[in-house]
Short mmCIF file of C-alpha atoms in Angstrom, two decimals:
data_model
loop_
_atom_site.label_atom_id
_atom_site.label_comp_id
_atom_site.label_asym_id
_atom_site.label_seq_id
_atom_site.Cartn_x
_atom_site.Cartn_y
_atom_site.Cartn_z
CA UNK A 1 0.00 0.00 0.00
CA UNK A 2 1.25 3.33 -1.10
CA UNK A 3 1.92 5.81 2.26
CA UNK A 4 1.24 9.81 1.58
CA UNK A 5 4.32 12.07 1.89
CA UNK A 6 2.48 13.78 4.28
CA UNK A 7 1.27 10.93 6.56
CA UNK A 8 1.26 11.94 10.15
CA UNK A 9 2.94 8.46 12.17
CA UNK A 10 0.95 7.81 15.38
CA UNK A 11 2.30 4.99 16.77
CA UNK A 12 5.35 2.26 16.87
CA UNK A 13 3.87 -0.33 14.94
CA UNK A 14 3.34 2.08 12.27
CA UNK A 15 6.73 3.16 12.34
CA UNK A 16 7.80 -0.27 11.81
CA UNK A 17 5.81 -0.88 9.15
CA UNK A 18 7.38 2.14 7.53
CA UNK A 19 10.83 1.00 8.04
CA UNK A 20 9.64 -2.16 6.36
CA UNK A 21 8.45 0.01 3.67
CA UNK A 22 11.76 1.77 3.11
CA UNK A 23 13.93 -1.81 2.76
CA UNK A 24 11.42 -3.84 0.27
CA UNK A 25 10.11 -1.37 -1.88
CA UNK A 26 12.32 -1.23 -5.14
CA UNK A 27 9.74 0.03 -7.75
CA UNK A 28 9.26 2.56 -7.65
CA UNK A 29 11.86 3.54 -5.23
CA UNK A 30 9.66 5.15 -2.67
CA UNK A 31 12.39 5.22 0.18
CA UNK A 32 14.52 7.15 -1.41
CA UNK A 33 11.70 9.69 -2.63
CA UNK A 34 10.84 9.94 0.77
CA UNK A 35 14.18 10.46 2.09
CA UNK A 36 15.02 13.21 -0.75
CA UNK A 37 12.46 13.90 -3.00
CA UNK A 38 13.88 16.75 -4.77
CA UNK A 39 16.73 14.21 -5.79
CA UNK A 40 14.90 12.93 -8.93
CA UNK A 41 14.44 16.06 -10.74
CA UNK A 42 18.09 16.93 -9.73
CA UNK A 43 19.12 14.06 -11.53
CA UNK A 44 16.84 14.95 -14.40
CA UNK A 45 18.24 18.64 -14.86
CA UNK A 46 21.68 16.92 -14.69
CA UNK A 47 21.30 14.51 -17.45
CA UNK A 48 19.62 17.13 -19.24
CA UNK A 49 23.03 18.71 -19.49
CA UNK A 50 24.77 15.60 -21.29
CA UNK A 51 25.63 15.63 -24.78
CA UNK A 52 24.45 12.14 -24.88
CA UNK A 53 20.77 12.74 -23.54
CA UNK A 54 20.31 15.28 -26.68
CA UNK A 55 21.78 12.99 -28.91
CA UNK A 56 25.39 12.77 -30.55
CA UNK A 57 27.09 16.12 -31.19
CA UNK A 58 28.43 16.24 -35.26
CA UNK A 59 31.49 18.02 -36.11
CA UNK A 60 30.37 20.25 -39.21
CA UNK A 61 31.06 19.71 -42.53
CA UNK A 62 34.27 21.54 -44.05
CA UNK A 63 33.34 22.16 -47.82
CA UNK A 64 36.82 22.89 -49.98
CA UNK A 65 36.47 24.11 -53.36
CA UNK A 66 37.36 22.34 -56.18
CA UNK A 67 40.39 22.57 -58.07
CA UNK A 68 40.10 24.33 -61.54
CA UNK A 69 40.95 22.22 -64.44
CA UNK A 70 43.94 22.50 -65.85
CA UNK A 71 43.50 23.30 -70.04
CA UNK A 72 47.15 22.14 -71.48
CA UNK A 73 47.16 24.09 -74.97
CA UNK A 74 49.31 21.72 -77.13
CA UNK A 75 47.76 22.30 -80.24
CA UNK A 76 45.22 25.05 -82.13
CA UNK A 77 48.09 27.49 -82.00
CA UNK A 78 49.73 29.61 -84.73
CA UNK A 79 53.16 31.36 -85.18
CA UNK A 80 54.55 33.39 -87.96
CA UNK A 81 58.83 34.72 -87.76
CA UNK A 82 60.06 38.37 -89.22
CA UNK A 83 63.74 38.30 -89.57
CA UNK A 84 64.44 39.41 -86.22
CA UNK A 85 61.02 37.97 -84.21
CA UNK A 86 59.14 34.35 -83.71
CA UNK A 87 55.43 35.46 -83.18
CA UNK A 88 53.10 32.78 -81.17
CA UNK A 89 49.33 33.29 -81.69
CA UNK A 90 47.46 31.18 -78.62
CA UNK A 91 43.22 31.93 -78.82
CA UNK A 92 41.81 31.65 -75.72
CA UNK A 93 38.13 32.49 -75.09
CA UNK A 94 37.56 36.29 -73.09
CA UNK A 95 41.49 36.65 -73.17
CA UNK A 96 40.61 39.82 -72.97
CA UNK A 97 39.45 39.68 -69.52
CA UNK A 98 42.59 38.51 -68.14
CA UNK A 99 44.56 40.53 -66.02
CA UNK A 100 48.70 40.72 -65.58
CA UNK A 101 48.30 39.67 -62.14
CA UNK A 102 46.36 35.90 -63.65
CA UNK A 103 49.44 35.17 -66.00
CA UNK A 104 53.37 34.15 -65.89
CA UNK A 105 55.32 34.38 -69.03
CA UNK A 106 58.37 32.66 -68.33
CA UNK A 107 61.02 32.35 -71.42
CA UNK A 108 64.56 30.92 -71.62
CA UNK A 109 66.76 30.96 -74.39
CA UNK A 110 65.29 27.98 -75.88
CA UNK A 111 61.68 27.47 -74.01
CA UNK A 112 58.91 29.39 -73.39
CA UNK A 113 55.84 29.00 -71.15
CA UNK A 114 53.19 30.72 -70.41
CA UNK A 115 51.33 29.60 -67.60
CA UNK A 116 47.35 30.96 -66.84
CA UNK A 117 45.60 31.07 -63.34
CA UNK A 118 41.84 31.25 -62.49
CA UNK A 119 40.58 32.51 -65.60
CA UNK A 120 37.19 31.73 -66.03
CA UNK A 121 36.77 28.68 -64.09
CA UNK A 122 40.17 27.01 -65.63
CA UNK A 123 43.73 27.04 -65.84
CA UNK A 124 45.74 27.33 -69.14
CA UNK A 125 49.41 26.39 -69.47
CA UNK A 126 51.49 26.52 -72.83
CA UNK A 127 55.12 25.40 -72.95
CA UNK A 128 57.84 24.63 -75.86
CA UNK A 129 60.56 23.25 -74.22
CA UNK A 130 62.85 23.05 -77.20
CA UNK A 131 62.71 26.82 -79.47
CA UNK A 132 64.21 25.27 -83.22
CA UNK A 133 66.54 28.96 -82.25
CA UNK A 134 67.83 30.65 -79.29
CA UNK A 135 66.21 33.81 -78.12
CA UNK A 136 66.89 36.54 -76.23
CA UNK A 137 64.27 36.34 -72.98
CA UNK A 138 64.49 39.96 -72.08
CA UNK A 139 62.87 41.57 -75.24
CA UNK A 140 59.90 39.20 -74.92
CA UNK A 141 56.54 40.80 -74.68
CA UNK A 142 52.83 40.05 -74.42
CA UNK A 143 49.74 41.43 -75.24
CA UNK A 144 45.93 40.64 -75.87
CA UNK A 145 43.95 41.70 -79.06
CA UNK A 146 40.14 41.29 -79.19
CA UNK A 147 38.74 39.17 -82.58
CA UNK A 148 35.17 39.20 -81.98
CA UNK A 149 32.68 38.77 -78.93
CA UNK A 150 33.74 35.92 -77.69
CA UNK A 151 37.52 34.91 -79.08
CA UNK A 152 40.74 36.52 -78.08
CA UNK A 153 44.17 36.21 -79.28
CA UNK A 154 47.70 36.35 -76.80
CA UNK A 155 50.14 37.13 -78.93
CA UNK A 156 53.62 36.59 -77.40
CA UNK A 157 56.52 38.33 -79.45
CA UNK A 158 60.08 36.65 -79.07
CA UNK A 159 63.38 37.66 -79.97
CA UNK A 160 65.98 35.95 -82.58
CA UNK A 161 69.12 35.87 -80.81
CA UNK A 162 70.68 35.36 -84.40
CA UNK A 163 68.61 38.06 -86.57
CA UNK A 164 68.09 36.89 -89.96
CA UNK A 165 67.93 32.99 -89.31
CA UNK A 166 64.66 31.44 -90.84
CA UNK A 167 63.31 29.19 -88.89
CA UNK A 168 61.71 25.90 -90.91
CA UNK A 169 59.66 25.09 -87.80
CA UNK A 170 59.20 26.58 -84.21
CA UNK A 171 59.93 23.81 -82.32
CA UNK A 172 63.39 21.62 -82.90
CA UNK A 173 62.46 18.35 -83.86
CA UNK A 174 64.80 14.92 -82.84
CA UNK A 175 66.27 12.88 -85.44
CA UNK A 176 63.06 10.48 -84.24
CA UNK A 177 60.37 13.57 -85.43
CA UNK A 178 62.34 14.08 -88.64
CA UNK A 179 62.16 10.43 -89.65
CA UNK A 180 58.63 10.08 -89.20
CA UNK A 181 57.82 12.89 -91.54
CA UNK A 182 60.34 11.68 -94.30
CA UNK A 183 58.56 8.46 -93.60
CA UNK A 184 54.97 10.15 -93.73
CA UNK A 185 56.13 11.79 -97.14
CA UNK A 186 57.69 8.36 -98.38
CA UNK A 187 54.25 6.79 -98.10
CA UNK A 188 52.18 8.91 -99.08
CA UNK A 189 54.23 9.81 -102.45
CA UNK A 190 53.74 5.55 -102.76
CA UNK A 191 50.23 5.95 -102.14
CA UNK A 192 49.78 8.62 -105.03
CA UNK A 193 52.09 6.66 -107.38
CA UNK A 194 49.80 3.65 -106.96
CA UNK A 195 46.97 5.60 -107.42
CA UNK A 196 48.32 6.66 -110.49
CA UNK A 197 48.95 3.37 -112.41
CA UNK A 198 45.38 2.14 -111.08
CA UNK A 199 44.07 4.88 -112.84
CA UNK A 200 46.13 4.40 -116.02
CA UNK A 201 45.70 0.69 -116.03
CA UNK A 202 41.63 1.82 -116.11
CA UNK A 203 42.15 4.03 -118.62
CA UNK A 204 44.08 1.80 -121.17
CA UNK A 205 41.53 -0.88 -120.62
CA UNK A 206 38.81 1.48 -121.21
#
């Protein structure tokens, strides 16, 4: 039988039976209501505190930005020479746009590179790393020229260490490079010549 808080006791017996209370009743735990009943809700207000009683704490996310691509221009370029210059034409959409602070020309006496950062999303990097000349790196220059909405030329302007020198190509090709052309060339002249009699040999028997 459940005893009020407030129960006045009126006699030993009832005390007893009290006591008796106190040591067999383990649900709910009575006694110890009795003895404190504030400690419950003291309990409560401490677990309230916990991390774990609202649940697990997540670090937050750390978002990185992405990397721009890297555009390697290895082809699509022109050049034309003067007797004393080499002239490299590289067309890059909204060159225009780009500022001196978003580019690195960098040019040695037989390379050149020119190296692009954050423009428009991307990165742009053009290198020869063998000239077919030698140059001379501190007359280099660069500049931008709008042709059309959307298309603009670099146009980077080297110097011929030996003025007057034609160059037959802008890069120095290996013995390898030179071979495969004359081999190119070899076929192809085969190709024609074969070509040739087929279409004689029709001809005749026409």
């Amino acid at each position: 039988m459940a005893v009020p808080i407030n129960t006045k006791i009126s006699s030993t017996a009832d005390s007893d039976l009290l006591g008796n209370a106190f040591e067999t009743q383990t649900h709910p735990p009575i006694g110890e209501v009795l003895r404190n009943p504030n400690d419950e809700c003291k309990d409560k207000q401490g677990n309230a505190m916990k991390p774990e009683s609202v649940g697990v704490l997540r670090m937050p996310i750390h978002r990185c930005k992405a990397n721009a691509q890297t555009v390697y221009i290895t082809t699509g370029y022109g050049w034309s020479q003067t007797k004393e210059t080499v002239v490299i034409y590289l067309t890059i959409q909204n060159a225009i746009r780009i500022t001196p602070d978003q580019y690195l020309l960098e040019v040695e006496p037989r390379s050149v590179q020119l190296t692009i950062s954050g423009h428009e999303g991307a990165n742009y990097n053009f290198r020869i790393s063998q000239l077919n000349g030698e140059v001379v790196p501190g007359k280099s220059t660069l500049k931008v020229t709008s042709s059309g909405q959307w298309r603009s030329k670099i146009i980077v302007h080297l110097f011929k260490a030996r003025a007057g020198r034609e160059w037959t190509d802008i890069r120095l090709r290996s013995t390898r490079d030179v071979y495969d052309q004359l081999e190119r060339e070899r076929v192809d002249r085969l190709t024609k010549y074969n070509l040739s009699v087929i279409l004689t040999q029709y001809n005749i028997l026409d």
